[in-house]
PDB file of C-alpha atoms in Angstrom:
ATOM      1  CA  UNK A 127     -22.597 -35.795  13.583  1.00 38.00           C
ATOM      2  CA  UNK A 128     -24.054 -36.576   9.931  1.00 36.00           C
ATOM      3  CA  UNK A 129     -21.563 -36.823   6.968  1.00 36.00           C
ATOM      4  CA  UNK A 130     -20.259 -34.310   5.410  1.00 35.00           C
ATOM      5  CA  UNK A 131     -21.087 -31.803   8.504  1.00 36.00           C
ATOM      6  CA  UNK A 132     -18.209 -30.125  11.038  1.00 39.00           C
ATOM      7  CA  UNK A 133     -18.371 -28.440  14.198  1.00 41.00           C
ATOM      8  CA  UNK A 134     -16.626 -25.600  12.759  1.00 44.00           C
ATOM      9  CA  UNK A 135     -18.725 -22.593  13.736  1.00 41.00           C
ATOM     10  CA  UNK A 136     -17.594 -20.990  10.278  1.00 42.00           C
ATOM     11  CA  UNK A 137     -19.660 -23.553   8.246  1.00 38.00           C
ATOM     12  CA  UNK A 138     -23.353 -22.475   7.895  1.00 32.00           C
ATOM     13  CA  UNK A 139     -23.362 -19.009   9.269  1.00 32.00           C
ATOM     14  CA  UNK A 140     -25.879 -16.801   7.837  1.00 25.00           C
ATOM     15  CA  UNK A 141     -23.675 -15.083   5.442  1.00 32.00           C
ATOM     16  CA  UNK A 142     -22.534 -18.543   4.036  1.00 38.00           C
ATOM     17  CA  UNK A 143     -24.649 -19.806   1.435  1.00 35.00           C
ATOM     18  CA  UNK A 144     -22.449 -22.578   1.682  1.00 40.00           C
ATOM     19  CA  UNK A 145     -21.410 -22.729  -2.436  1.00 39.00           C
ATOM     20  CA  UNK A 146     -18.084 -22.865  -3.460  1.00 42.00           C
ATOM     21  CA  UNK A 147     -17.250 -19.009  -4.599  1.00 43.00           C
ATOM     22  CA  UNK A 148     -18.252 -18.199  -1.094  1.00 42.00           C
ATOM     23  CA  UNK A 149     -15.544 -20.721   0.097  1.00 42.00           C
ATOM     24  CA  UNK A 150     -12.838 -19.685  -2.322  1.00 46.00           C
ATOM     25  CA  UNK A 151     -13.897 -15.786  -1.146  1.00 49.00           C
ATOM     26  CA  UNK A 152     -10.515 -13.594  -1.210  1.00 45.00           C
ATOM     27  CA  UNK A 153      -8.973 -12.533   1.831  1.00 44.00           C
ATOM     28  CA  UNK A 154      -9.878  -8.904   1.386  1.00 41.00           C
ATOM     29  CA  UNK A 155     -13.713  -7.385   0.677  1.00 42.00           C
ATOM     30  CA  UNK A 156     -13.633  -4.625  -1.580  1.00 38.00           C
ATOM     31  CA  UNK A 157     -14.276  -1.614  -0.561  1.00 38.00           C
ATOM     32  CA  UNK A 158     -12.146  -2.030   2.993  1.00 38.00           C
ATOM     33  CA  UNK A 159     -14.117  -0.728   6.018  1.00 37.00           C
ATOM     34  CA  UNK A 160     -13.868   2.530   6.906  1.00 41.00           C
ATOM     35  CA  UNK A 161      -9.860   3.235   8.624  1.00 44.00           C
ATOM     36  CA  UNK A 162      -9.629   4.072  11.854  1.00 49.00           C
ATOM     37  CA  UNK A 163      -5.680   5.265  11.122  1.00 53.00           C
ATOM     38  CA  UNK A 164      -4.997   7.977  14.382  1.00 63.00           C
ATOM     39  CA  UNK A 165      -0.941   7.079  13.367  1.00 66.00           C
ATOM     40  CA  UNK A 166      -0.850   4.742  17.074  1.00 76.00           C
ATOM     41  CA  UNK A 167       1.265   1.616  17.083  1.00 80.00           C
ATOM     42  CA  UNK A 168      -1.327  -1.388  16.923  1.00 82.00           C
ATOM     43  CA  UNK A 169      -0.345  -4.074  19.338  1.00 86.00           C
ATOM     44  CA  UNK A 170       0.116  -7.242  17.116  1.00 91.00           C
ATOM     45  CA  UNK A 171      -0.007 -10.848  18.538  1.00 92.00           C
ATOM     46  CA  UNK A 172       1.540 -13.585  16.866  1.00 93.00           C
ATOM     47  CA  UNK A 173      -1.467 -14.599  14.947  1.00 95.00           C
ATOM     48  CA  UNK A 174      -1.563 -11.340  13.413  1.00 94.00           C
ATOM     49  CA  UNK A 175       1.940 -11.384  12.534  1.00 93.00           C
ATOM     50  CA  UNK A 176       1.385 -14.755  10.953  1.00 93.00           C
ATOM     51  CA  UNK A 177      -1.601 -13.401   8.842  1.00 94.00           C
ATOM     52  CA  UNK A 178       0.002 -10.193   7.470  1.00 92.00           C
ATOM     53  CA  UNK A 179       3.365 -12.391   6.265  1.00 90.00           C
ATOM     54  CA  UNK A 180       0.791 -14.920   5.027  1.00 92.00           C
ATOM     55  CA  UNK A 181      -0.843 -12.190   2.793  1.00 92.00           C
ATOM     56  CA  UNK A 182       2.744 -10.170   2.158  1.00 88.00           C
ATOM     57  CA  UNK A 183       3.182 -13.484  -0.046  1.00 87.00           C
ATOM     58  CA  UNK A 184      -0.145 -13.903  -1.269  1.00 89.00           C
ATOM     59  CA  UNK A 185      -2.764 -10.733  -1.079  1.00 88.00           C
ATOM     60  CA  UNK A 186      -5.125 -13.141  -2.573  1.00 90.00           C
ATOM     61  CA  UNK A 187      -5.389 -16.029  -0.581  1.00 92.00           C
ATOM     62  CA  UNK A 188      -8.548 -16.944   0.816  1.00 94.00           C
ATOM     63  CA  UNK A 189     -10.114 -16.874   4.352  1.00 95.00           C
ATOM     64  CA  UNK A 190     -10.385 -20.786   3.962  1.00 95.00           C
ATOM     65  CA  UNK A 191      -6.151 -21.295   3.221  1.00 95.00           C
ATOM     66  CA  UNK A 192      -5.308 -18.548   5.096  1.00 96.00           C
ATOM     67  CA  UNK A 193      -7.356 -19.416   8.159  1.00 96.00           C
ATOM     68  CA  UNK A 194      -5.835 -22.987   8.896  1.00 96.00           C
ATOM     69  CA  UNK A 195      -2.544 -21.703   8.114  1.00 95.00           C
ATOM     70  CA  UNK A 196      -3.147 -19.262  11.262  1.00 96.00           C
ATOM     71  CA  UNK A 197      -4.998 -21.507  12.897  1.00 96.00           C
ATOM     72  CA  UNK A 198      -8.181 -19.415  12.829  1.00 96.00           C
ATOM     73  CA  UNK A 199     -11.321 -20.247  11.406  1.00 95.00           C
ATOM     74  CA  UNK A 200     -12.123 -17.983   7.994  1.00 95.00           C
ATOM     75  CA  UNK A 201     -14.915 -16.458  10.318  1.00 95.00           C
ATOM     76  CA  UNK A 202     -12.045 -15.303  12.869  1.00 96.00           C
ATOM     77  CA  UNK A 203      -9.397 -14.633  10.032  1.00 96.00           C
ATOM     78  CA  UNK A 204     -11.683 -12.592   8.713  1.00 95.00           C
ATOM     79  CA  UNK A 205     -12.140 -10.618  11.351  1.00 96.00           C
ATOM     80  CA  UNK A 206      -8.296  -9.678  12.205  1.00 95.00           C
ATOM     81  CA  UNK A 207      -7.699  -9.211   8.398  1.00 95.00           C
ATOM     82  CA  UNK A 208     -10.528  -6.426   8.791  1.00 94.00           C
ATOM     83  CA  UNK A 209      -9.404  -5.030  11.883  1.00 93.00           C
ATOM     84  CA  UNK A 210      -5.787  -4.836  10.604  1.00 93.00           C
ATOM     85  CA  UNK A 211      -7.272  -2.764   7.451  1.00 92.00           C
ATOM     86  CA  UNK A 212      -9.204  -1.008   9.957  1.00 91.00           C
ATOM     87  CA  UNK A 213      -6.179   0.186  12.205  1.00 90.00           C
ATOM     88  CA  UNK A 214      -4.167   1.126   9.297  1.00 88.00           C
ATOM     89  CA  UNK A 215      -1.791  -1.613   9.923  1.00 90.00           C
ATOM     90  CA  UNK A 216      -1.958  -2.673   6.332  1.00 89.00           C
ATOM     91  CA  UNK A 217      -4.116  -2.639   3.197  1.00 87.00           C
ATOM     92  CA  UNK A 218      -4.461  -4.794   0.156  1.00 84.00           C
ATOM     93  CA  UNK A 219      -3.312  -3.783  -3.191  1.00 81.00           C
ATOM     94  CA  UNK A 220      -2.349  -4.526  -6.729  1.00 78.00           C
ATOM     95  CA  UNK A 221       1.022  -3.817  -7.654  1.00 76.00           C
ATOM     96  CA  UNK A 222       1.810  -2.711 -10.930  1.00 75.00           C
ATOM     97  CA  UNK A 223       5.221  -2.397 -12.748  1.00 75.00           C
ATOM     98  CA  UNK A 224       4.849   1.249 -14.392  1.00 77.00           C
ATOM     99  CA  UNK A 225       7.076   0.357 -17.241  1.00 75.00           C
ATOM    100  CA  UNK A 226       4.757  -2.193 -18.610  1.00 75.00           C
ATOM    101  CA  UNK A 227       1.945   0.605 -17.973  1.00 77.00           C
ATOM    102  CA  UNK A 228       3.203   2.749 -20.423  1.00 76.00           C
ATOM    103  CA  UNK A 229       5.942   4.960 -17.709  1.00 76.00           C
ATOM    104  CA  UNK A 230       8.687   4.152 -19.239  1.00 80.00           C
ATOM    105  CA  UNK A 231      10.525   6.580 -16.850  1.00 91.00           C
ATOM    106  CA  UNK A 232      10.941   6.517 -13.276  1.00 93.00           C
ATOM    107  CA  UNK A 233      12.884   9.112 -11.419  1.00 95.00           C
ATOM    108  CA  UNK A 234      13.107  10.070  -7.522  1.00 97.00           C
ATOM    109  CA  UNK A 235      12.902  13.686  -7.304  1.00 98.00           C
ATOM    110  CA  UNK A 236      14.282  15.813  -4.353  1.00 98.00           C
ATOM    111  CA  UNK A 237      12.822  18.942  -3.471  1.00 98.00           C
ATOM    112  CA  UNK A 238      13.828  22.125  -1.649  1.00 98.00           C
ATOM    113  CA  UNK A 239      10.963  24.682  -0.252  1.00 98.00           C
ATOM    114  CA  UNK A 240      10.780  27.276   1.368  1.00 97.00           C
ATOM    115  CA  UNK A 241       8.762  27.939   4.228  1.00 95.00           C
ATOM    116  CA  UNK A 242       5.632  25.062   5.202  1.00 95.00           C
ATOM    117  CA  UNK A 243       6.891  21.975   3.490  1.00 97.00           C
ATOM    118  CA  UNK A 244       3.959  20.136   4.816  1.00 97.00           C
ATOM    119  CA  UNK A 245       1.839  22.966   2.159  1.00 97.00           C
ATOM    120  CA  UNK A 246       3.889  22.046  -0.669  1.00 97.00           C
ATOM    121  CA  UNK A 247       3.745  18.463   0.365  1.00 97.00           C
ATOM    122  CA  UNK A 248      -0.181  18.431   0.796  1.00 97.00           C
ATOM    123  CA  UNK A 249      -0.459  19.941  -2.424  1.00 97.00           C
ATOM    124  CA  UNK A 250       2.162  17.566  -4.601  1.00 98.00           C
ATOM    125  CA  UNK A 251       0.779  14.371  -3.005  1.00 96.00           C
ATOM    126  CA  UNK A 252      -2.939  15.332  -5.347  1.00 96.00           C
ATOM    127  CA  UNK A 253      -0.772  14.640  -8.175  1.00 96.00           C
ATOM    128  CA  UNK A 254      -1.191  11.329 -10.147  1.00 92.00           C
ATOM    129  CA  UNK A 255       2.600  11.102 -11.280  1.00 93.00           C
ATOM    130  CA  UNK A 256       3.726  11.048  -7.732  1.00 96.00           C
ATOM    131  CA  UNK A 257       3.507   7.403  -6.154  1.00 91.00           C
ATOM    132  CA  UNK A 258       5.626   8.366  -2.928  1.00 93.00           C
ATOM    133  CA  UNK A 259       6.539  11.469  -1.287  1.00 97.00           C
ATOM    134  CA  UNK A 260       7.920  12.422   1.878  1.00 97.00           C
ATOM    135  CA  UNK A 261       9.309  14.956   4.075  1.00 97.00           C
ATOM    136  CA  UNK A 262      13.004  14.008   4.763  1.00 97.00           C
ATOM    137  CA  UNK A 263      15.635  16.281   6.762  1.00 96.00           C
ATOM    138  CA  UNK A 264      18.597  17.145   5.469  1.00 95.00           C
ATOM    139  CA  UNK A 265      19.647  18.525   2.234  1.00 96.00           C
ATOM    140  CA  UNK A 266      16.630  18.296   0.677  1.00 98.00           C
ATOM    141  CA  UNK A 267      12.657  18.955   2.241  1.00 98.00           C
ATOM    142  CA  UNK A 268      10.867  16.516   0.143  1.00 98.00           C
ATOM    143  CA  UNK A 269      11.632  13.173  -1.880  1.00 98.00           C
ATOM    144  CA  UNK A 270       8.828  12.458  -4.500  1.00 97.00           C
ATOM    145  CA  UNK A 271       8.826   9.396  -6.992  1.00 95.00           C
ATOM    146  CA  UNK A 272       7.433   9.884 -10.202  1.00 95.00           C
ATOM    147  CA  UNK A 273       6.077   8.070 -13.537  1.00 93.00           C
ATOM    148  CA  UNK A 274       6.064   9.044 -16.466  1.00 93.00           C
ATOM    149  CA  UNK A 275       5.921   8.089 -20.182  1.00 92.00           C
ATOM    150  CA  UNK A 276       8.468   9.949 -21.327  1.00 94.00           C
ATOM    151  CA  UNK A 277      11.342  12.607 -20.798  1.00 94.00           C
ATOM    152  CA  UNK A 278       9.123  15.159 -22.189  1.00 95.00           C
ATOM    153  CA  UNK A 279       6.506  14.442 -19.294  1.00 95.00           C
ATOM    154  CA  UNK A 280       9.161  14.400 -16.894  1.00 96.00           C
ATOM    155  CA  UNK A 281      10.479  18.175 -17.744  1.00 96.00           C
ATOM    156  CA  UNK A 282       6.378  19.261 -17.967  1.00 97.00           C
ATOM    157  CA  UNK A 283       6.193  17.565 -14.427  1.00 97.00           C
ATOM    158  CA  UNK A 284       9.374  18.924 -12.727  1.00 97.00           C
ATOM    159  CA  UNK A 285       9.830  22.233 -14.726  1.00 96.00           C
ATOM    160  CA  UNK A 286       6.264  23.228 -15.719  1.00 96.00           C
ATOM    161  CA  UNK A 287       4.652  21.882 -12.445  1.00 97.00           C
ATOM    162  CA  UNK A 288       6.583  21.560  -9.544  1.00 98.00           C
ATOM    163  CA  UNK A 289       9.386  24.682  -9.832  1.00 97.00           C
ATOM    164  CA  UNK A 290       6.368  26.534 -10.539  1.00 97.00           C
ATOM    165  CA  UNK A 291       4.854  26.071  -7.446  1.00 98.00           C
ATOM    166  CA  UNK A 292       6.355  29.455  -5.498  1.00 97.00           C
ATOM    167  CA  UNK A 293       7.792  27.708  -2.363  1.00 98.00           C
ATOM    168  CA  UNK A 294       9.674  25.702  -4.035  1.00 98.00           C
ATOM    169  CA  UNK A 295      13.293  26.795  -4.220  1.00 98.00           C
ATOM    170  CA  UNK A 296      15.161  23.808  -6.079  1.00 97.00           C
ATOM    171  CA  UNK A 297      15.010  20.338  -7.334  1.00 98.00           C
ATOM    172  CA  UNK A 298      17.537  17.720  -8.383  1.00 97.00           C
ATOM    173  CA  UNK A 299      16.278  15.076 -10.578  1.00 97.00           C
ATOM    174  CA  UNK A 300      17.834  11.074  -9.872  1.00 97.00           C
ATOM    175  CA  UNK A 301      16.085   9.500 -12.995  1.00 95.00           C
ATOM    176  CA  UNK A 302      16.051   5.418 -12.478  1.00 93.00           C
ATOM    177  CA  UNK A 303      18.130   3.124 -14.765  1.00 92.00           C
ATOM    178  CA  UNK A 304      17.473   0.095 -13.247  1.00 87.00           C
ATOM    179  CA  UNK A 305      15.095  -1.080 -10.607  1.00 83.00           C
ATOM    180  CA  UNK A 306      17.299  -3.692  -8.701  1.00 88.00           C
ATOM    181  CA  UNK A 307      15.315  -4.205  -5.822  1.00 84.00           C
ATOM    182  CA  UNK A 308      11.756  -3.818  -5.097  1.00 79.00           C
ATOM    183  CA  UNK A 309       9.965  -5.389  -2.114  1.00 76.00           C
ATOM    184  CA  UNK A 310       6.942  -5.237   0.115  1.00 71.00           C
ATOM    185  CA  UNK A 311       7.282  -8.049   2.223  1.00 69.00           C
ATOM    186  CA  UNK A 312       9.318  -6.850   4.641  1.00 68.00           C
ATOM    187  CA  UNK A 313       7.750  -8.855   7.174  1.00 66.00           C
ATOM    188  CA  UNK A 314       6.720  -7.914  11.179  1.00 71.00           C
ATOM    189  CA  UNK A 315       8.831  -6.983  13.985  1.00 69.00           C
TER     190      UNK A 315
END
């Protein structure tokens, strides 16, 4: 084999021009394929375990580093990062701290309703100020987390917004003072 040449079936495929920005390529193509997310369990192997902890740490690594360090080519890495996207198993996204956005105030907010929470839901989960919401049992129907810049936004959101929606039958506001813990890496069964 001439210098400088592999048997790795990755190098000189048609879609690699073979420069350096198509080597240091990020692990994710924006925008993701379309989602094939039906809510089933995906059955992961090791290697895709590997790969999702591998990006949990870095989102940005390459196909090239991540690929040895699965011990996949970036051709085949490639392909289970997509199909993981696909499936719904995970996606790839910059996190933001809100505070340093400009919401300065965080606050969970629980919800009461009355009749189809899954209406009220649908409806709340349009809003932008809402990062997270879900429909819990027990006390409450919904939990919601919110951002916003101020307290004034917060009252316009919770009093002017969401009590005015008719099912709605209470709220109880737990405004954040300090985010201790924060984490996406959870890892993989």
């Amino acid at each position: 084999m001439p210098p400088g040449q592999t048997d790795d079936p990755d190098d000189g495929d048609p879609g690699d021009d073979g420069d350096q920005a198509a080597d240091d390529e990020l692990a994710i193509e924006a925008p993701p394929g379309p989602r094939h997310d039906d809510g089933a369990v995906v059955d992961l192997d090791d290697t895709d375990k590997a790969i999702i902890r591998a990006l949990q740490v870095d989102g940005r690594m390459s196909y090239s580093s991540l690929g040895p360090e699965v011990g996949l080519s970036r051709a085949a890495v490639r392909q289970r990062v997509q199909r993981l996207i696909d499936h719904g198993v995970m996606e790839i996204v910059a996190v933001t701290d809100p505070a340093r956005l400009g919401f300065a105030l965080q606050a969970m907010v629980a919800v009461s309703v009355r009749g189809d929470t899954r209406a009220v839901a649908k409806t709340l989960s349009e809003w932008d100020e809402i990062d997270y919401l879900v429909l819990v049992a027990g006390r409450y129907d919904l939990l919601l987390e919110v951002v916003c810049a101020d307290v004034a936004d917060l009252v316009e959101l919770v009093n002017g917004r969401i009590r005015a929606i008719p099912e709605v039958v209470s709220t109880e506001i737990f405004t954040y003072l300090q985010l201790v813990k924060q984490t996406y890496s959870w890892g993989t069964p």
